[in-house]
Short mmCIF file of C-alpha atoms and ligand atoms in Angstrom, two decimals:
data_model
loop_
_atom_site.label_atom_id
_atom_site.label_comp_id
_atom_site.label_asym_id
_atom_site.label_seq_id
_atom_site.Cartn_x
_atom_site.Cartn_y
_atom_site.Cartn_z
CA MET A 587 5.34 79.00 44.38
CA LEU A 588 7.97 80.35 46.66
CA GLY A 589 8.05 84.45 47.05
CA ALA A 590 11.06 86.10 46.82
CA ALA A 591 10.64 87.93 50.04
CA GLU A 592 10.26 84.68 51.85
CA LEU A 593 13.89 83.84 50.45
CA ILE A 594 15.28 87.76 51.22
CA ASP A 595 13.57 86.59 55.29
CA VAL A 596 16.10 83.58 55.51
CA GLY A 597 18.69 85.36 54.02
CA ARG A 598 18.67 88.05 56.72
CA ALA A 599 17.70 85.83 59.26
CA ALA A 600 20.76 83.62 58.58
CA GLY A 601 23.23 87.24 58.98
CA LEU A 602 23.00 88.56 55.37
CA ALA A 603 23.18 92.66 55.17
CA ALA A 604 21.38 92.68 51.89
CA VAL A 605 19.53 89.80 50.03
CA GLY A 606 18.03 90.36 46.44
CA VAL A 607 16.90 88.65 43.70
CA THR A 608 16.87 88.22 39.76
CA HIS A 609 16.34 85.79 36.79
CA ALA A 610 19.07 84.15 35.78
CA GLU A 611 19.32 85.41 32.07
CA PRO A 612 23.31 86.01 30.57
CA PHE A 613 24.99 89.27 32.19
CA GLU A 614 25.74 90.10 27.81
CA ASN A 615 26.98 93.81 29.45
CA THR A 616 29.44 91.81 31.89
CA PHE A 617 30.68 89.58 29.23
CA ALA A 618 31.48 92.13 26.78
CA ASP A 619 33.37 94.42 29.89
CA LEU A 620 35.85 91.01 31.00
CA GLU A 621 36.38 90.14 27.47
CA GLN A 622 37.25 94.03 26.57
CA ARG A 623 39.63 94.21 29.81
CA LYS A 624 41.30 91.12 28.76
CA THR A 625 41.70 92.54 25.80
CA GLN A 626 43.33 95.49 27.12
CA GLY A 627 45.40 93.64 29.70
CA LEU A 628 43.58 94.54 32.32
CA SER A 629 43.14 91.21 33.63
CA ALA A 630 46.93 90.63 33.76
CA GLN A 631 47.09 86.80 34.66
CA MET A 632 44.31 87.37 36.69
CA GLN A 633 42.06 83.79 36.58
CA PHE A 634 38.43 84.07 38.59
CA THR A 635 35.16 85.15 36.31
CA TYR A 636 38.10 85.86 33.51
CA ARG A 637 39.31 82.80 33.11
CA ASN A 638 36.04 81.61 31.67
CA PRO A 639 33.15 84.56 31.32
CA VAL A 640 31.02 82.46 28.80
CA ARG A 641 30.41 80.48 31.54
CA SER A 642 30.52 83.29 34.48
CA THR A 643 28.12 85.88 32.93
CA ASN A 644 26.10 82.60 32.29
CA PRO A 645 24.25 81.38 35.56
CA ARG A 646 22.65 77.96 32.85
CA LEU A 647 25.96 76.89 31.93
CA THR A 648 26.03 75.65 35.37
CA MET A 649 22.40 75.14 35.92
CA VAL A 650 20.73 74.54 32.65
CA ASP A 651 17.14 74.92 33.73
CA ALA A 652 18.18 77.77 36.22
CA THR A 653 15.66 80.29 36.92
CA ALA A 654 17.11 82.96 39.53
CA LEU A 655 19.76 83.87 41.44
CA VAL A 656 19.46 84.76 45.00
CA VAL A 657 22.16 87.04 46.30
CA GLY A 658 23.08 88.06 49.63
CA ALA A 659 25.77 90.34 51.04
CA HIS A 660 28.11 89.46 53.65
CA ASP A 661 29.14 92.46 55.98
CA TYR A 662 32.77 92.02 56.85
CA GLN A 663 33.64 94.93 58.03
CA ARG A 664 35.61 95.34 61.22
CA GLU A 665 37.52 97.49 63.74
CA LEU A 666 40.72 96.77 63.42
CA PRO A 667 42.49 95.15 66.28
CA ALA A 668 45.74 97.29 67.77
CA ARG A 669 48.58 96.31 66.11
CA PRO A 670 50.95 94.32 68.08
CA VAL A 671 54.21 97.12 68.39
CA ASP A 672 56.99 94.88 69.60
CA GLU A 673 58.24 93.46 65.79
CA PRO A 674 58.10 94.09 62.24
CA THR A 675 54.08 92.86 61.42
CA ALA A 676 52.39 92.66 58.45
CA ARG A 677 48.84 93.87 57.42
CA ILE A 678 45.93 91.29 56.17
CA ALA A 679 43.55 93.00 54.50
CA THR A 680 40.03 92.86 56.57
CA TYR A 681 38.21 90.68 53.95
CA SER A 682 40.85 87.87 55.03
CA SER A 683 41.48 88.60 58.60
CA GLU A 684 38.99 85.64 59.30
CA ASP A 685 37.01 82.90 56.92
CA HIS A 686 34.04 85.51 55.79
CA TYR A 687 33.36 83.28 52.90
CA ALA A 688 33.39 80.61 55.42
CA SER A 689 29.83 82.86 57.21
CA LEU A 690 28.63 83.84 53.54
CA ARG A 691 28.55 80.53 52.88
CA GLU A 692 26.53 79.18 55.82
CA ALA A 693 23.75 81.65 55.24
CA LEU A 694 23.47 81.02 51.87
CA LYS A 695 23.08 77.78 52.57
CA GLN A 696 20.48 78.00 54.63
CA ILE A 697 18.10 79.66 51.87
CA ALA A 698 19.38 76.91 49.62
CA VAL A 699 17.95 74.25 51.75
CA VAL A 700 14.79 76.16 51.87
CA LEU A 701 14.63 76.03 48.06
CA GLN A 702 15.80 72.32 48.29
CA GLY A 703 12.95 71.23 50.70
CA ALA A 704 10.23 72.78 48.28
CA GLY A 705 11.34 70.33 45.83
CA HIS A 706 13.77 72.69 43.81
CA LYS A 707 17.44 72.54 42.61
CA ALA A 708 19.91 75.04 44.57
CA VAL A 709 23.42 75.73 44.49
CA VAL A 710 25.55 77.91 46.53
CA LEU A 711 28.17 79.82 44.27
CA ALA A 712 30.40 81.88 46.46
CA ASP A 713 34.51 82.27 45.26
CA GLU A 714 34.02 79.98 42.83
CA ASN A 715 34.57 81.93 39.52
CA ASN A 716 31.66 80.52 38.09
CA LEU A 717 29.63 83.64 38.74
CA VAL A 718 30.12 87.42 38.07
CA ASP A 719 28.74 88.20 41.83
CA ARG A 720 29.35 91.89 41.66
CA ALA A 721 27.04 91.95 37.99
CA VAL A 722 24.00 89.63 39.88
CA ALA A 723 23.92 92.22 43.29
CA HIS A 724 23.46 95.34 40.88
CA ARG A 725 21.25 93.37 38.85
CA ALA A 726 19.03 92.18 41.79
CA GLY A 727 19.37 95.87 43.02
CA ILE A 728 21.11 95.65 46.40
CA GLY A 729 23.79 97.77 45.74
CA TRP A 730 25.50 100.36 43.21
CA TRP A 731 28.71 99.97 40.77
CA GLY A 732 31.54 101.87 43.37
CA LYS A 733 33.83 103.85 41.02
CA SER A 734 36.50 101.41 42.86
CA SER A 735 34.76 98.69 40.76
CA ASN A 736 33.51 97.40 44.22
CA ILE A 737 29.59 96.98 44.56
CA LEU A 738 28.38 99.40 47.63
CA VAL A 739 25.21 98.15 49.47
CA PRO A 740 22.98 101.70 50.93
CA GLY A 741 24.35 101.65 54.51
CA VAL A 742 26.51 98.77 54.63
CA GLY A 743 29.14 100.10 52.32
CA SER A 744 31.37 98.15 49.90
CA MET A 745 32.64 96.05 52.99
CA VAL A 746 31.04 93.00 52.01
CA LEU A 747 31.52 89.55 50.18
CA LEU A 748 29.03 88.77 47.95
CA GLY A 749 27.42 84.87 46.59
CA SER A 750 24.51 83.30 45.27
CA VAL A 751 22.48 80.59 45.31
CA LEU A 752 21.28 79.51 41.97
CA THR A 753 18.28 77.82 41.21
CA ASN A 754 15.77 76.43 39.27
CA ALA A 755 12.64 77.52 41.72
CA PRO A 756 9.82 79.30 39.94
CA ILE A 757 9.88 82.44 42.49
CA THR A 758 7.92 85.21 42.00
CA PHE A 759 9.88 89.07 42.23
CA GLU A 760 9.76 92.20 40.47
CA GLU A 761 13.12 92.83 38.65
CA ALA A 762 15.13 95.69 40.67
CA GLU A 763 15.34 98.76 39.38
CA PRO A 764 19.43 99.35 38.90
CA LEU A 765 20.30 101.48 42.18
CA ALA A 766 21.20 105.01 41.97
CA ASP A 767 24.85 105.45 41.76
CA GLY A 768 25.50 106.69 45.23
CA CYS A 769 29.40 107.98 44.73
CA LYS A 770 28.29 111.10 43.00
CA THR A 771 31.18 113.32 42.47
CA CYS A 772 33.19 111.56 45.26
CA ASN A 773 36.55 110.25 44.07
CA LYS A 774 38.10 109.46 46.56
CA CYS A 775 39.22 105.81 46.20
CA LEU A 776 40.57 107.10 42.30
CA HIS A 777 42.80 109.14 44.55
CA GLY A 778 43.17 106.70 47.56
CA CYS A 779 44.86 104.36 45.57
CA PRO A 780 48.68 103.81 46.05
CA THR A 781 49.37 102.76 43.16
CA GLY A 782 47.00 104.47 40.55
CA ALA A 783 45.34 101.04 39.69
CA ILE A 784 41.96 102.86 39.33
CA ILE A 785 42.97 104.03 36.41
CA GLU A 786 39.15 105.30 35.54
CA PRO A 787 35.86 105.49 37.87
CA GLY A 788 34.89 102.01 37.87
CA THR A 789 38.34 100.28 36.35
CA VAL A 790 41.15 98.53 38.01
CA ASP A 791 44.35 97.60 35.73
CA ALA A 792 45.35 94.50 37.77
CA ASN A 793 48.63 95.00 36.83
CA LYS A 794 48.88 98.07 39.24
CA CYS A 795 46.76 96.32 42.18
CA LEU A 796 48.84 95.41 45.33
CA ALA A 797 45.77 92.53 45.82
CA TRP A 798 46.42 90.98 42.61
CA LEU A 799 50.26 91.52 42.76
CA LEU A 800 50.06 89.99 46.32
CA GLN A 801 47.91 86.86 44.36
CA ALA A 802 50.18 86.79 41.13
CA SER A 803 53.04 84.37 40.29
CA GLY A 804 56.76 85.24 39.15
CA VAL A 805 58.68 88.27 40.57
CA PHE A 806 56.99 90.89 42.52
CA PRO A 807 57.11 94.07 40.09
CA ALA A 808 60.24 96.71 41.49
CA GLN A 809 58.29 99.16 40.80
CA TYR A 810 55.28 98.34 43.06
CA ARG A 811 57.51 96.91 46.26
CA GLU A 812 57.83 99.73 48.42
CA LEU A 813 54.49 100.81 47.48
CA LEU A 814 53.11 97.76 49.28
CA GLY A 815 54.63 98.39 52.49
CA ASP A 816 53.55 96.17 55.35
CA ARG A 817 50.34 94.71 53.50
CA ILE A 818 51.31 90.74 53.10
CA TYR A 819 47.50 89.93 52.03
CA GLY A 820 44.93 91.85 50.18
CA CYS A 821 44.72 95.59 50.38
CA ASP A 822 42.09 97.64 51.74
CA ASP A 823 43.03 101.40 51.09
CA CYS A 824 40.23 102.10 48.31
CA GLN A 825 37.92 100.90 50.49
CA ASP A 826 39.40 102.59 54.09
CA VAL A 827 38.91 106.15 51.98
CA CYS A 828 35.22 105.35 50.83
CA PRO A 829 32.70 107.38 52.83
CA PRO A 830 29.94 104.73 52.89
CA ASN A 831 32.70 102.58 54.79
CA GLN A 832 33.26 105.04 57.03
CA ILE A 833 30.31 106.93 58.48
CA ARG A 834 29.17 103.48 59.51
CA ARG A 835 29.95 101.88 62.75
CA LYS A 836 32.16 99.04 62.72
CA LYS A 837 31.79 95.53 64.34
CA PRO A 838 34.32 94.32 66.78
CA ALA A 839 36.92 92.15 66.01
CA ALA A 840 36.08 88.52 66.04
CA SER A 841 38.20 86.59 68.50
CA GLY A 842 40.82 84.74 67.37
CA GLU A 843 41.13 86.72 64.02
CA ALA A 844 44.59 87.28 62.69
CA ALA A 845 44.81 90.99 61.14
CA TRP A 846 48.66 91.16 61.94
CA VAL A 847 51.06 88.22 61.40
CA SER A 848 54.88 88.68 62.66
CA ILE A 849 56.51 88.87 59.61
CA LEU A 850 59.57 87.34 60.76
CA ASP A 851 57.65 84.51 62.20
CA MET A 852 56.44 84.02 59.10
CA LEU A 853 59.64 83.74 57.17
CA GLU A 854 60.81 81.27 59.60
CA LEU A 855 58.21 78.78 58.89
CA SER A 856 58.27 75.61 57.11
CA ASP A 857 56.80 74.91 53.83
CA GLU A 858 54.16 72.41 56.10
CA ALA A 859 53.26 75.19 58.21
CA LEU A 860 53.26 78.38 55.53
CA LEU A 861 50.27 76.27 54.07
CA GLN A 862 48.92 74.88 56.86
CA ARG A 863 48.45 78.53 58.69
CA PHE A 864 47.87 80.50 55.25
CA GLY A 865 46.27 77.66 53.40
CA ARG A 866 43.05 79.68 53.57
CA TRP A 867 44.30 82.18 51.14
CA TYR A 868 44.89 82.55 47.08
CA VAL A 869 48.38 81.18 46.96
CA PRO A 870 49.60 80.83 43.49
CA HIS A 871 50.62 76.85 42.69
CA ARG A 872 49.99 76.34 46.40
CA ASP A 873 53.84 77.23 46.23
CA PRO A 874 54.63 78.49 49.86
CA ASN A 875 57.81 80.06 48.15
CA TYR A 876 55.10 83.21 47.06
CA LEU A 877 54.30 83.82 50.45
CA ARG A 878 57.84 83.92 50.87
CA ARG A 879 58.34 85.94 48.33
CA ASN A 880 55.57 88.88 49.67
CA ALA A 881 57.03 88.42 53.16
CA LEU A 882 60.43 89.29 52.04
CA VAL A 883 59.03 92.78 50.04
CA VAL A 884 57.41 92.99 53.19
CA LEU A 885 60.57 92.94 55.58
CA GLY A 886 62.43 95.12 53.25
CA ASN A 887 59.77 97.88 53.72
CA ILE A 888 59.44 97.28 57.26
CA GLY A 889 62.18 95.85 58.93
CA ARG A 890 65.37 96.53 60.78
CA GLY A 891 68.78 95.28 59.53
CA GLU A 892 70.65 95.98 62.65
CA ASP A 893 68.34 93.41 64.43
CA GLN A 894 70.23 89.57 64.72
CA ARG A 895 67.15 87.63 63.96
CA THR A 896 66.16 89.59 60.50
CA ALA A 897 69.80 89.01 59.48
CA LYS A 898 69.63 85.46 60.89
CA ILE A 899 66.67 85.01 58.55
CA LEU A 900 67.89 87.30 55.60
CA THR A 901 71.00 84.62 55.58
CA GLU A 902 68.26 81.85 55.67
CA MET A 903 66.84 83.43 52.44
CA LEU A 904 69.79 83.82 50.96
CA ALA A 905 70.61 80.13 50.74
CA HIS A 906 67.14 79.15 49.66
CA GLN A 907 66.71 76.37 47.03
CA SER A 908 64.29 79.06 45.08
CA THR A 909 65.90 81.43 43.46
CA LEU A 910 62.99 83.34 43.38
CA VAL A 911 63.11 83.37 47.03
CA VAL A 912 67.07 84.04 46.70
CA ALA A 913 65.88 87.22 44.42
CA HIS A 914 63.65 88.77 47.02
CA ALA A 915 66.21 88.05 49.63
CA VAL A 916 68.61 90.35 47.65
CA TRP A 917 66.37 92.59 47.28
CA ALA A 918 65.36 92.81 51.02
CA ALA A 919 68.85 92.66 52.47
CA ARG A 920 69.95 95.94 50.27
CA ARG A 921 66.93 97.51 51.08
CA LEU A 922 67.73 96.54 54.91
CA ASN A 923 71.36 98.12 54.09
CA ARG A 924 72.66 94.92 54.76
CA ASN A 925 74.44 94.08 51.69
CA ASP A 926 77.23 92.84 53.55
CA LEU A 927 74.99 89.69 54.05
CA LEU A 928 74.97 89.24 50.15
CA GLY A 929 78.74 87.54 50.12
CA SER A 930 77.06 84.34 50.97
CA LEU A 931 75.48 84.08 47.75
CA THR A 932 77.14 81.39 45.36
CA ARG A 933 78.57 81.51 42.24
CA SER A 934 75.56 79.77 40.24
CA GLN A 935 73.18 81.91 42.42
CA LEU A 936 75.09 84.74 40.81
CA GLU A 937 74.70 83.80 37.54
CA ASP A 938 70.99 83.28 37.86
CA SER A 939 68.81 85.48 36.18
CA LEU A 940 66.31 86.33 38.85
CA VAL A 941 69.53 86.45 41.25
CA SER A 942 71.41 89.08 38.77
CA ALA A 943 68.52 91.18 37.82
CA GLU A 944 68.17 91.96 41.80
CA LEU A 945 71.72 92.58 42.26
CA GLU A 946 71.90 95.03 38.98
CA ARG A 947 68.44 97.26 40.35
CA PRO A 948 68.41 100.24 41.80
CA VAL A 949 67.21 99.75 45.21
CA LYS A 950 66.44 102.66 47.87
CA VAL A 951 67.43 101.96 51.57
CA LEU A 952 65.09 102.05 54.13
CA GLU A 953 65.35 104.87 56.91
S1 SF4 B 1226 42.84 97.13 46.36
FE1 SF4 B 1226 44.64 98.66 47.04
S2 SF4 B 1226 45.89 98.82 45.01
FE2 SF4 B 1226 43.81 97.94 44.46
S3 SF4 B 1226 42.74 99.05 43.69
FE3 SF4 B 1226 41.97 99.17 45.68
S4 SF4 B 1226 43.78 100.68 46.46
FE4 SF4 B 1226 44.44 100.34 44.41
S1 SF4 B 1227 35.22 105.96 47.59
FE1 SF4 B 1227 33.77 107.40 46.78
S2 SF4 B 1227 34.02 107.03 44.94
FE2 SF4 B 1227 35.19 105.54 45.42
S3 SF4 B 1227 33.74 103.97 45.42
FE3 SF4 B 1227 33.56 104.97 47.61
S4 SF4 B 1227 32.07 106.49 47.38
FE4 SF4 B 1227 32.50 105.82 45.24
#
């Protein structure tokens, strides 16, 4: 029989910042929470574990004879490389600046190999919507639920990706006690969120969360465009202000990582090149026009209207076949005080409901 300590050692040796073991009984409280948030509309169109809460909260629907979960936390906090200064540059959230999920999966795989080698089933679940990974980490005692709704690992913080190995192995372990709330009187994440999306401790309204809005389909909500600032993927704000993340020494950024992206380069890429370069990101319907939509909102926040290359790109985006792209190009052009470019809009574009809504919308010109 395998002991939890052995598996924890394997995970730690593979680079995981924390490893825990818990039983595979359903997560009933989490199921109730997911259902309640869906009913209240707080999950917006978000899918992930909301897509099928019955499945994501019951490991035995993924493995019928599952006995245990070995959960691991991959620490992805890194020093932010300096921002390039020569052109408008958008920010990529830390968790996506390199393929941290690949590192997490690789470490979990090493635990799975040990379990399989002992003749048991073992499946790695990481970023697959089949499991409420934060609830697993909490039940396994490797972190506490922060007011930001993230799991905080003592001594590591909240910048961790979580994943599990689901197994039918008869692992011996003592059930962990839930960790004490380490947030105590701190409320920094609630005040640090630019949109007020953390509506109460532990509850994020996805309708207001910039990280989700960048992944949601449809028009980018006008009331959050200025607040999006230079974020092109994800948002770190509620974690950047979190004291447990601030006090620790961060690892240096890995070479070759892309923490910043030139917004003009991005808008010049073809469909294929966009998906090739940013294919790791969650893009609604794998439609590259959503990357352009987001890039145009960022351009409206950090671009320079007087710049010739910017004007050329805006002109191209205003002639784009996607009216979603055209609509956001209208917003960006107006924000950069380039209303003169709007004269190129065709009659059918002007009659389009997305485009006409943008023309009627009040826009604050970027100063
Ligand atoms: S990710 Fe950003 S927008 Fe979302 S809750 Fe955190 S700070 Fe707010
Ligand atoms: S900012 Fe403060 S309240 Fe929010 S998760 Fe971090 S420690 Fe907890």
